[in-house]
XYZ file of C-alpha atoms in Angstrom:
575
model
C -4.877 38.964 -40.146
C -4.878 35.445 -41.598
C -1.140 34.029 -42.880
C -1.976 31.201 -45.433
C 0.096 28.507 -44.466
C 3.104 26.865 -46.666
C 2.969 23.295 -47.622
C 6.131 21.578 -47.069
C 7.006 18.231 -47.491
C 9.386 15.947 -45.445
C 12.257 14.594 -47.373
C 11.564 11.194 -47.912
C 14.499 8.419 -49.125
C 12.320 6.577 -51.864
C 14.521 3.934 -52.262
C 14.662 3.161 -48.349
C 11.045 3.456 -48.143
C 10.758 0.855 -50.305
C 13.375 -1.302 -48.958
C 11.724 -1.570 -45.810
C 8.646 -2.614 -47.870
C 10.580 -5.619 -48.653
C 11.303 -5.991 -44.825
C 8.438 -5.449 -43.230
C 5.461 -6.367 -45.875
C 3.165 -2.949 -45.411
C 2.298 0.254 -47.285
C 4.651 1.904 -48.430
C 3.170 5.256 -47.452
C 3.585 3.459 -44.002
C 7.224 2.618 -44.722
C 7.749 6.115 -46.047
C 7.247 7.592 -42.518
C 9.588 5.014 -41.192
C 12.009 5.826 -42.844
C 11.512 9.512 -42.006
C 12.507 8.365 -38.645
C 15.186 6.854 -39.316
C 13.903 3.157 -39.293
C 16.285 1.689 -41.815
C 14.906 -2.669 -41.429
C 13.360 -5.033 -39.642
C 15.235 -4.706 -36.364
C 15.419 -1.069 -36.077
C 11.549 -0.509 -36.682
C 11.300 -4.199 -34.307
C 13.114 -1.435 -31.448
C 10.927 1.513 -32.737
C 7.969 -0.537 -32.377
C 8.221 -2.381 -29.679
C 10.855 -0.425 -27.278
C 12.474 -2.460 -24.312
C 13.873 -1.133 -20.503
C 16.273 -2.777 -21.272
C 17.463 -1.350 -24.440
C 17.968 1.763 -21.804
C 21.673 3.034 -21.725
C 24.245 2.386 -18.700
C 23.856 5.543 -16.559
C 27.612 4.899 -15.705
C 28.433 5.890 -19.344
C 27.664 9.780 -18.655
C 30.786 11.584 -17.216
C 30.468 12.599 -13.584
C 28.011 9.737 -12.920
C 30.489 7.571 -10.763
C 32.248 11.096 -8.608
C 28.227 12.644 -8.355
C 27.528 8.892 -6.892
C 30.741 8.675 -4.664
C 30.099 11.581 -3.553
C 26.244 11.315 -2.659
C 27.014 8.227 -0.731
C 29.935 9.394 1.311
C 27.678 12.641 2.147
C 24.855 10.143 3.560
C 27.613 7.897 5.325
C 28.960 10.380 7.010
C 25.820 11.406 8.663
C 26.103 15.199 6.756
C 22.900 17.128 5.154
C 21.831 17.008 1.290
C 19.227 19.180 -0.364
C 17.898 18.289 -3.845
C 17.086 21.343 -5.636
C 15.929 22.407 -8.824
C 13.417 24.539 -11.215
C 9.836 25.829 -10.755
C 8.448 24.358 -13.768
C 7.228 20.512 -14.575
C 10.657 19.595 -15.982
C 12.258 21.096 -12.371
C 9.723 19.941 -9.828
C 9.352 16.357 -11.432
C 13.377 15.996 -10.878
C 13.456 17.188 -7.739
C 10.491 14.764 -6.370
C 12.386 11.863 -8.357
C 15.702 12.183 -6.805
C 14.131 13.142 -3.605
C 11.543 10.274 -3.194
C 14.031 7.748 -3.934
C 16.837 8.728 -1.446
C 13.751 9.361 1.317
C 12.794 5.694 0.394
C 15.756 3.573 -0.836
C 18.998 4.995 0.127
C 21.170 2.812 3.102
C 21.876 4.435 6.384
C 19.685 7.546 5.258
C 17.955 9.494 8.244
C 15.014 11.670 7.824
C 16.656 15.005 9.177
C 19.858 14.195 6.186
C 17.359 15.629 3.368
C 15.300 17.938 1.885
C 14.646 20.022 -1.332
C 14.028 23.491 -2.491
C 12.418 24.841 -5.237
C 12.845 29.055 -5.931
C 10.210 31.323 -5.881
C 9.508 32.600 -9.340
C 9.275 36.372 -8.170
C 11.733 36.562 -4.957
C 14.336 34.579 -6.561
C 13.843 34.111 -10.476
C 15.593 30.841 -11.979
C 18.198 28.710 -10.674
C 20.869 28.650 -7.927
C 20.361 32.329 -5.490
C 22.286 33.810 -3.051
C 19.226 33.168 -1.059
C 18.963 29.506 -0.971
C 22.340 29.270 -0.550
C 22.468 31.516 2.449
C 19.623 28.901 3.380
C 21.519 26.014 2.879
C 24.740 27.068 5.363
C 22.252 28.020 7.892
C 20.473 25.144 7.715
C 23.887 23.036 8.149
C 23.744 21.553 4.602
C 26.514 19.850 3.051
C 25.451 18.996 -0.637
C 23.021 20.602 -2.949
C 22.087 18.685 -5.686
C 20.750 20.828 -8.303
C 18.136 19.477 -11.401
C 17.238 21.113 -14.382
C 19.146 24.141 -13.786
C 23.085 24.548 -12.304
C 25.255 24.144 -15.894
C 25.702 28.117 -16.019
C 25.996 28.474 -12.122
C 29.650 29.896 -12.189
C 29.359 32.431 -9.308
C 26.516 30.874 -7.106
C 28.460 27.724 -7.149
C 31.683 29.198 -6.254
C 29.703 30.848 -3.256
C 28.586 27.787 -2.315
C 31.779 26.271 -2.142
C 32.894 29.546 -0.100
C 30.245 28.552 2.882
C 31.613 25.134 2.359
C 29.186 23.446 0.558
C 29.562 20.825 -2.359
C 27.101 21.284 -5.120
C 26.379 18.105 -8.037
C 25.158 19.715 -11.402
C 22.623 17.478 -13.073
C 21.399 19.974 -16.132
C 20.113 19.138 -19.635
C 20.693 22.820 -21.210
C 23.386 23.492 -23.206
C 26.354 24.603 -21.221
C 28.895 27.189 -22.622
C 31.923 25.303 -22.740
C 35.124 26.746 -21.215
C 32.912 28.648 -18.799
C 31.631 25.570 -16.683
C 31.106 25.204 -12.962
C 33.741 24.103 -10.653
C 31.010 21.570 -9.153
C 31.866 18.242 -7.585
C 30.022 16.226 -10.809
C 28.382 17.802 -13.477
C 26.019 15.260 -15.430
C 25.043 16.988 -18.164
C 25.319 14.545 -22.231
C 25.615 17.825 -23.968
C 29.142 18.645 -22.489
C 31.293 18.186 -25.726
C 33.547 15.217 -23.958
C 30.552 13.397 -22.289
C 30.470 9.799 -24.120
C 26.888 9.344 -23.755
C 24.882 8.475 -26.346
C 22.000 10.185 -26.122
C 21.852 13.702 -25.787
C 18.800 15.135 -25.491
C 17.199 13.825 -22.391
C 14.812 16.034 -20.311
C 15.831 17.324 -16.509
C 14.113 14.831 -15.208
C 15.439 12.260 -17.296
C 19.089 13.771 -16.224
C 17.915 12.710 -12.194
C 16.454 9.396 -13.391
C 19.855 8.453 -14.935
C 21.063 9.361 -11.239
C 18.929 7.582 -9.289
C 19.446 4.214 -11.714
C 23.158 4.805 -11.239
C 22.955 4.756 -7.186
C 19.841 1.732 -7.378
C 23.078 0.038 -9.165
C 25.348 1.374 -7.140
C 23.969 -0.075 -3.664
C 22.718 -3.109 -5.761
C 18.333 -2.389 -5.712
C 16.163 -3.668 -7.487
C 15.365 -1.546 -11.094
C 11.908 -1.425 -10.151
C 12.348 0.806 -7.306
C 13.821 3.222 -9.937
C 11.466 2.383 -12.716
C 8.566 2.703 -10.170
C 9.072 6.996 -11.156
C 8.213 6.700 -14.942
C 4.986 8.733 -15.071
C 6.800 11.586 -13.491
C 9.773 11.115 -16.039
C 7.382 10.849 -19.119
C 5.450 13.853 -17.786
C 8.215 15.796 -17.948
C 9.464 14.766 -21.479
C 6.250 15.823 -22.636
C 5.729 19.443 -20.660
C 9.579 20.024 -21.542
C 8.975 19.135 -25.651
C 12.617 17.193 -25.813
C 12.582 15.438 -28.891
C 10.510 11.694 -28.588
C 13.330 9.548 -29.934
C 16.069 7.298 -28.913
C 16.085 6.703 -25.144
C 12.979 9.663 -24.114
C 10.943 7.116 -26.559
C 11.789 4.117 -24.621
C 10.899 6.063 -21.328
C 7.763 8.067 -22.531
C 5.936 4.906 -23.991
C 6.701 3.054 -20.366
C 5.744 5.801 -18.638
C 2.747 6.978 -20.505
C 1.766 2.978 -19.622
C 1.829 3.725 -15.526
C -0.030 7.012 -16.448
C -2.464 4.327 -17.648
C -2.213 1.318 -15.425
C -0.514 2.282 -12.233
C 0.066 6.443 -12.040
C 1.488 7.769 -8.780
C -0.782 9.136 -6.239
C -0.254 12.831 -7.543
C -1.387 11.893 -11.236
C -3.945 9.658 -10.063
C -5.957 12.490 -8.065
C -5.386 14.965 -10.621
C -6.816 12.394 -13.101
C -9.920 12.145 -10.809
C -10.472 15.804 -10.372
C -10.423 16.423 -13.891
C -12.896 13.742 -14.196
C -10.964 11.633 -17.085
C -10.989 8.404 -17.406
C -10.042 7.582 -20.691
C -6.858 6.461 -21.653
C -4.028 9.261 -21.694
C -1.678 10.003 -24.224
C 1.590 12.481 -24.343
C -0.641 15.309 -25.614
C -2.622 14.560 -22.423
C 0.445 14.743 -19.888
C 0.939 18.712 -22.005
C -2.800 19.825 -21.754
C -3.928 18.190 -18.391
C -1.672 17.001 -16.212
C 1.120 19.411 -17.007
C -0.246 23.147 -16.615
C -1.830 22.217 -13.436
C 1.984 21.175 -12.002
C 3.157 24.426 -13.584
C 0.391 26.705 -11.934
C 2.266 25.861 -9.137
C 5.080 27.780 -9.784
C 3.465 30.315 -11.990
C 0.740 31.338 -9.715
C 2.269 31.007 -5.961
C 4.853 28.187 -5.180
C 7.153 25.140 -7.146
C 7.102 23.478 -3.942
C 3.707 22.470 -3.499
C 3.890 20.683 -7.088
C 6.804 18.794 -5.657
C 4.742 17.952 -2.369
C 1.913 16.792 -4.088
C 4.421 14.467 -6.147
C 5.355 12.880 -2.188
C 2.728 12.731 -0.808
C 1.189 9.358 -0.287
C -1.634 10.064 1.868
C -4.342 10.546 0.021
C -7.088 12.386 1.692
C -3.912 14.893 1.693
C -2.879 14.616 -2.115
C -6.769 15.096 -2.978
C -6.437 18.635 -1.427
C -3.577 19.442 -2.583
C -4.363 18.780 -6.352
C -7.773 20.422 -5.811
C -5.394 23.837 -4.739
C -3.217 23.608 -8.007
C -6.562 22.983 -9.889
C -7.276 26.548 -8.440
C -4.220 27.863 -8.939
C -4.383 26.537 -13.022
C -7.891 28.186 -13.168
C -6.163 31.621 -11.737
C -3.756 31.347 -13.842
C -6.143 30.590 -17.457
C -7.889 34.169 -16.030
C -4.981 36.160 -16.026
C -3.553 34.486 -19.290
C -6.506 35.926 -21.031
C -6.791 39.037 -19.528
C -3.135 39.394 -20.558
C -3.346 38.287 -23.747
C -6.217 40.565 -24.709
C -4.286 42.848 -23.431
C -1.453 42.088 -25.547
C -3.670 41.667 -28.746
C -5.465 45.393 -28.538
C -1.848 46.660 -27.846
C -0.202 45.486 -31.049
C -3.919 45.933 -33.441
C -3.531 49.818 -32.088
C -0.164 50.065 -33.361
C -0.220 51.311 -36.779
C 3.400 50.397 -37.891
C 3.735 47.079 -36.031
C 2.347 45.373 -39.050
C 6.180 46.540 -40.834
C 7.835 44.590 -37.886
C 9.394 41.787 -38.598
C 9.199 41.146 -34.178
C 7.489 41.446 -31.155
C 8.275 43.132 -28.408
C 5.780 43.887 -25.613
C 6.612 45.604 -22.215
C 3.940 46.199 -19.291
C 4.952 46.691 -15.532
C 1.812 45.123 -14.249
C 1.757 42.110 -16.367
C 1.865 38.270 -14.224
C 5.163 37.219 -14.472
C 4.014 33.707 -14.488
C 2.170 33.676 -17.719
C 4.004 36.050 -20.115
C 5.817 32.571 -21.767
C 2.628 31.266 -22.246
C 1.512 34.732 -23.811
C 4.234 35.228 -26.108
C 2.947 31.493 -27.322
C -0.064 33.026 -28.456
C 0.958 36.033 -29.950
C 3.529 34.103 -31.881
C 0.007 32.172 -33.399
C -1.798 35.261 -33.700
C 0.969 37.141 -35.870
C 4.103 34.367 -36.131
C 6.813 36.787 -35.305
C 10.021 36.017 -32.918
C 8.126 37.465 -29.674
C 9.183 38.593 -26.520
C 6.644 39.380 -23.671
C 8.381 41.172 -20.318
C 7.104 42.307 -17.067
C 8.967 44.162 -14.185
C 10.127 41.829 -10.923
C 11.747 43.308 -8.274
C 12.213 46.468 -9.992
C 13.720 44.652 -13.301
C 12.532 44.304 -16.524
C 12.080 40.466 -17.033
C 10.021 37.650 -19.478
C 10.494 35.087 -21.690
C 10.390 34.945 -25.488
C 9.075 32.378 -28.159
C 10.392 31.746 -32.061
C 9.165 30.631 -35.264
C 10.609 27.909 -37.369
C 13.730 27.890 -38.556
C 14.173 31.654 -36.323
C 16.920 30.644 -33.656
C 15.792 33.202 -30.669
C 18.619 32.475 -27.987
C 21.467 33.652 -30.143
C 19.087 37.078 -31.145
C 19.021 37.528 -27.729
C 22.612 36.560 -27.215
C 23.539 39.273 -29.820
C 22.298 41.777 -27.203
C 23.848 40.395 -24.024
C 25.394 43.533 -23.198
C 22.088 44.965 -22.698
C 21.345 42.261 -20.127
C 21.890 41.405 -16.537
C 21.056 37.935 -17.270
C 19.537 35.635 -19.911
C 19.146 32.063 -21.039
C 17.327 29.444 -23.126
C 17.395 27.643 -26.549
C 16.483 27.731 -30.116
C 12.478 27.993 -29.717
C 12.790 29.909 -26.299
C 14.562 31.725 -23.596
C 14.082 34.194 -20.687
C 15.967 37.105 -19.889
C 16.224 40.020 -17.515
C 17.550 44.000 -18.052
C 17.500 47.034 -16.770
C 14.866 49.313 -16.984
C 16.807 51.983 -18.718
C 17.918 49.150 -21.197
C 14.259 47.920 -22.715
C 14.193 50.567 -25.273
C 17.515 49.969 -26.665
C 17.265 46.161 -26.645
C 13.868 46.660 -28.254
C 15.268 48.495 -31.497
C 18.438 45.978 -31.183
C 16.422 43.000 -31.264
C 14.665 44.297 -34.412
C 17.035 44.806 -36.429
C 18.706 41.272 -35.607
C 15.343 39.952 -36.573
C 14.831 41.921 -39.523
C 18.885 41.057 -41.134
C 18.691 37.559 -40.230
C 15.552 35.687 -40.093
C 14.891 33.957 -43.442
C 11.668 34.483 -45.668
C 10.488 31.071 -44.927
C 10.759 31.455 -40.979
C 8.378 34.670 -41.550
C 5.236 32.471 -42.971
C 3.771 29.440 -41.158
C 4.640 25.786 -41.909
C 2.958 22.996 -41.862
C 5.007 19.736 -42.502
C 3.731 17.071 -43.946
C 4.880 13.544 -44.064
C 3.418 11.803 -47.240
C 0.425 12.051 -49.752
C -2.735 9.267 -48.818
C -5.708 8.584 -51.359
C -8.561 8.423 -49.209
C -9.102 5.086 -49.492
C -6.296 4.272 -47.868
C -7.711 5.675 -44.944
C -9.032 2.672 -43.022
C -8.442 0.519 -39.233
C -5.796 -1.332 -40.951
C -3.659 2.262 -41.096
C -4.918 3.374 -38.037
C -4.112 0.740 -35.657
C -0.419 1.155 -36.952
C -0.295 4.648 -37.055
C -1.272 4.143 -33.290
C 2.192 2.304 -32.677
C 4.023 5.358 -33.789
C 3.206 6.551 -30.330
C 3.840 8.321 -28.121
C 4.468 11.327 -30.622
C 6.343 14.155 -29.886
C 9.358 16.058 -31.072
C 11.219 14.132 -33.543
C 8.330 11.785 -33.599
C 5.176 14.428 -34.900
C 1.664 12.699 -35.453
C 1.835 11.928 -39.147
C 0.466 14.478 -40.996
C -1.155 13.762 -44.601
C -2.057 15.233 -47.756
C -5.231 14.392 -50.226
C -5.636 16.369 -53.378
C -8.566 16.726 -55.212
C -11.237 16.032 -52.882
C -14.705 16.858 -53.005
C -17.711 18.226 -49.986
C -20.263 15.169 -50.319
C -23.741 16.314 -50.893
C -22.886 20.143 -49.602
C -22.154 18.593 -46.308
C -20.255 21.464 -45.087
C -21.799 23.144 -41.958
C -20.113 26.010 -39.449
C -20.143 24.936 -36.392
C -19.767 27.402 -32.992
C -18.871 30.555 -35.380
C -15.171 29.110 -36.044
C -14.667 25.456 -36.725
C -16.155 23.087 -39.971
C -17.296 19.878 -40.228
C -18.070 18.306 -43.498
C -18.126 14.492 -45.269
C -16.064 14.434 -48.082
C -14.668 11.661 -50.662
C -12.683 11.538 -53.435
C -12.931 9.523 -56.684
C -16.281 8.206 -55.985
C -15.235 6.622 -52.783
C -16.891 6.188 -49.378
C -17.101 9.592 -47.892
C -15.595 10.278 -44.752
C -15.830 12.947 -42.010
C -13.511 15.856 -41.211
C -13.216 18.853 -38.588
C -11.398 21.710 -38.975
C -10.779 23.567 -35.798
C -10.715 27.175 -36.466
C -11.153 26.780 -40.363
C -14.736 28.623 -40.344
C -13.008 31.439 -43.054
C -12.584 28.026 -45.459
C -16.571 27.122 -46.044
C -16.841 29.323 -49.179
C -14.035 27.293 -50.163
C -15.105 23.752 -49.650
C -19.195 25.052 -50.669
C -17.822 26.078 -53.881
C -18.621 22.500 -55.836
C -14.875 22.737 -56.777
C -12.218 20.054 -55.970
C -9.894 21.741 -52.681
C -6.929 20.039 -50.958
C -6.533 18.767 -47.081
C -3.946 18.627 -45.219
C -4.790 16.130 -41.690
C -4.038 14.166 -39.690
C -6.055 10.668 -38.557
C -8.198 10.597 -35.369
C -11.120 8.553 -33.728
C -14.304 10.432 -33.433
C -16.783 9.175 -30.402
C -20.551 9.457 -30.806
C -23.599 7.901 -29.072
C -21.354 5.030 -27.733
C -19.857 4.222 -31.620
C -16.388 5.295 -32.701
C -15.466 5.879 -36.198
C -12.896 7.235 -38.190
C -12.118 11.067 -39.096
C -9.925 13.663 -40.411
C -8.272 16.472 -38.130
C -7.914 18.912 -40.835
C -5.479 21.620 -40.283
C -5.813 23.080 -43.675
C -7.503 23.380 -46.847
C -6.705 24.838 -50.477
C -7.937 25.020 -53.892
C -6.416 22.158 -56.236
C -4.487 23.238 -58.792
């Protein structure tokens, strides 16, 4: 079942667009995307362009910042036991080595036995604060726990903790229900709706980066110390998909330049056993660097992710990267099997094609990949999915949306069905009862079915502005190549050109599924394209007829000579 994919263009202010013209003295497709992103002159696309530490906000500007400080320094002062403790994924494990490497290196008066993290099993313990680690912590002696990436909807665990006399510091990026909020010694957290600072959407990691610059100002370090963690900061912008704007721009594009020139000893051997040495971008911290941090958690352990991140021996890191190499290779096996799985399931069902969801239950099913999963089955069919498992004699998983389709309040809708849930717009996990799946199945379905628009139920692609193909040159390309590092709120520009033409029937199928083909348009120089999974388009493009492309702009390597081509994500007949 193929979904033909709607064409939809960014808004665009003309008259901006061409204002910045005036400003900046380039094309004004070029200025059209600026102004897409909100680049309004010369000094705002001077920031956008070239983006400054220093242009970094005062961590003393997020509420909670100068009591979670006080507080960790009177705790180390006094001689008394903190653990740093956070999620199993990137965004989690990242945090957690941050805030945990620095203390262990930087902070005054700090002994070795005063520290240590935790990061919950997946299966045992499921996500966030437990009972378990808790009980942990009091035997253990520990006075503060520091939690990252998780914490803001803690209500109960942290009023345990405080029970068994232990002080916890929130330091959460998820949207926290307001009203209901932890009675923690510091939450840090932008998105609480009286927290003055100004940028809102930083990852977990960036949340214990904000910490650890407040206490390296605090006890008066030097900023490199703190700056010294970027690659692991970037990395998790990038696994996390927080939007690539404002302040996560400033720190992706420094940190994506130690990736480059100077990556920690974790990245560097994970680099080498991958064998890659060319330069990495963001969409290289998602596809290589990040799913073998995350096998971690998925397939066996967080904590050996957050190990690897401290280690600095490196016969020792070497080892340790080559076991969540393993782990990631596990974990790509059972993915499949799963999602073939998954695939025969719903191509059996005769009257899934009338649902307007998906909702997929098997006991024996990995708990660790069913996210990634429901991923692909939202490709395959592009319906609000939600893939579940049973843990600990639970029914558990994690769902995935479609445009415009926000899944955490569908889910919401059926919290009395649930023991626990959370999330946001794009995706969420939640847990039930087994008596409950059936009802929250037929519940879920009809929330889907009365409120998810007719646009959300048919892909999207998004495109920026139209290019003749002459326009498609170096000159372009070495700007375009500013706009990184792309991400959220900062896509690869995507571009439309109508009316071209296959040059001299160059269209060929290549491995069963993808095209490659030279094409021009209005008599000019031809140039190449690739469409990955576009095989079903070659009657199209053979057809001697004019077709439209939407692409984006990439650099193709061959036989030691680089050139330009198109990354063609789609292809119609002109009008």
């Amino acid at each position: 079942m193929r979904l033909e994919k709607r064409w939809t263009f960014k808004p665009t202010d003309e008259p901006l667009a061409q204002s910045i013209q005036k400003d900046l003295n380039i094309s004004l497709s070029l200025c059209r995307l600026l102004a897409q992103r909100s680049i309004r002159d010369f000094a705002s696309a001077k920031h956008f362009f070239r983006p400054q530490l220093e242009h970094l906000h005062d961590p003393f500007l997020m509420k909670g910042m100068q009591a979670a400080i006080t507080h960790i320094d009177q705790t180390i002062r006094e001689g008394k036991k903190i653990m740093i403790f956070g999620d199993y994924d990137v965004d989690g494990t990242t945090a957690v080595a941050v805030v945990y490497d620095f203390l262990r290196g930087n902070a005054p008066d700090l002994s070795k036995e005063q520290l240590c993290y935790y990061i919950p099993h997946r299966y045992n313990e499921g996500y966030g604060l437990s009972t378990k680690a808790i009980d942990e912590c009091a035997a253990q002696g520990i006075s503060l726990i520091i939690t990252l990436d998780c914490g803001i909807k803690s209500v109960e665990k942290i009023a345990y903790a405080r029970e068994k006399g232990i002080g916890v510091i929130v330091c959460d990026h998820h949207l926290p229900e307001e009203g209901h909020l932890p009675e923690a010694l510091a939450i840090l957290n932008p998105k609480q709706s009286d927290c003055p600072y100004p940028f809102k959407e930083l990852s977990g990691c960036g949340i214990g980066f904000k910490l650890i610059s407040g206490l390296a100002m605090f006890w008066q370090l030097d900023m490199s110390l703190v700056y010294n963690y970027l690659d692991l900061v970037a990395t998790s912008i990038a696994a996390d998909i927080v939007p690539i704007n404002g302040e996560n721009r400033i720190l992706a594009y420094f940190g994506v330049e130690k990736v480059n020139l100077n990556p920690c000893l974790a990245i560097q051997v994970i680099r080498e056993l991958v064998d890659t040495k060319k330069v990495l971008k963001v969409s290289d911290l998602v596809f290589v660097i990040a799913p073998r941090i995350n096998a971690a958690g998925r397939m066996d352990d967080g904590n050996k992710a957050v190990a690897l991140f401290i280690e600095k021996d490196y016969a020792t890191a070497q080892k340790m990267a080559a076991q969540l190499h393993e782990d990631n290779s596990d974990r790509r096996l059972v993915d499949k099997s799963i999602s073939d799985e998954a695939l025969l399931i719903l191509q059996e069902d005769l009257g899934y094609k009338d649902n307007y969801s998906t909702v997929l239950f098997r006991p024996h099913w990995h708990k660790g990949v069913v996210g990634i999963v429901a991923s692909r089955l939202v490709d395959y069919y592009y319906k609000p999915t939600i893939v579940l498992t049973e843990s600990n004699n639970k029914i558990t998983g994690s769902a995935r949306s479609v445009t415009g389709f926000n899944i955490h309040d569908a889910i919401a809708s059926c919290s009395d069905l649930l023991e626990n849930y959370g999330g946001h717009y794009f995706a969420a996990g939640l847990t039930m009862s087994k008596e409950n799946f059936e009802p929250f199945r037929q519940r879920f379905e009809d929330i889907v079915r009365q409120t998810i628009s007719t646009e959300s139920r048919c892909p999207e692609i998004l495109i920026d502005t139209e290019l003749e193909l002459s326009q498609v040159n170096y000159k372009l390309f070495n700007i375009l190549q500013q706009f990184e590092p792309f991400g959220p709120d900062n896509l690869r520009p995507v571009f439309v050109s109508r009316s071209v033409t296959n040059f001299r029937q160059s269209c060929k199928i290549v491995k069963d599924q993808h095209i490659k083909f030279l094409i021009n348009q209005n008599g000019a120089q031809p140039i190449s394209g690739i469409g990955f999974n576009l095989a079903y388009k070659f009657d199209l493009i053979n057809s001697n007829k004019p077709f439209d492309i939407v692409y984006t702009i990439d650099e193709n390597e061959w036989n030691n000579e680089t050139s330009l081509q198109l990354k063609v994500l789609d292809i119609r007949a002109s009008a």
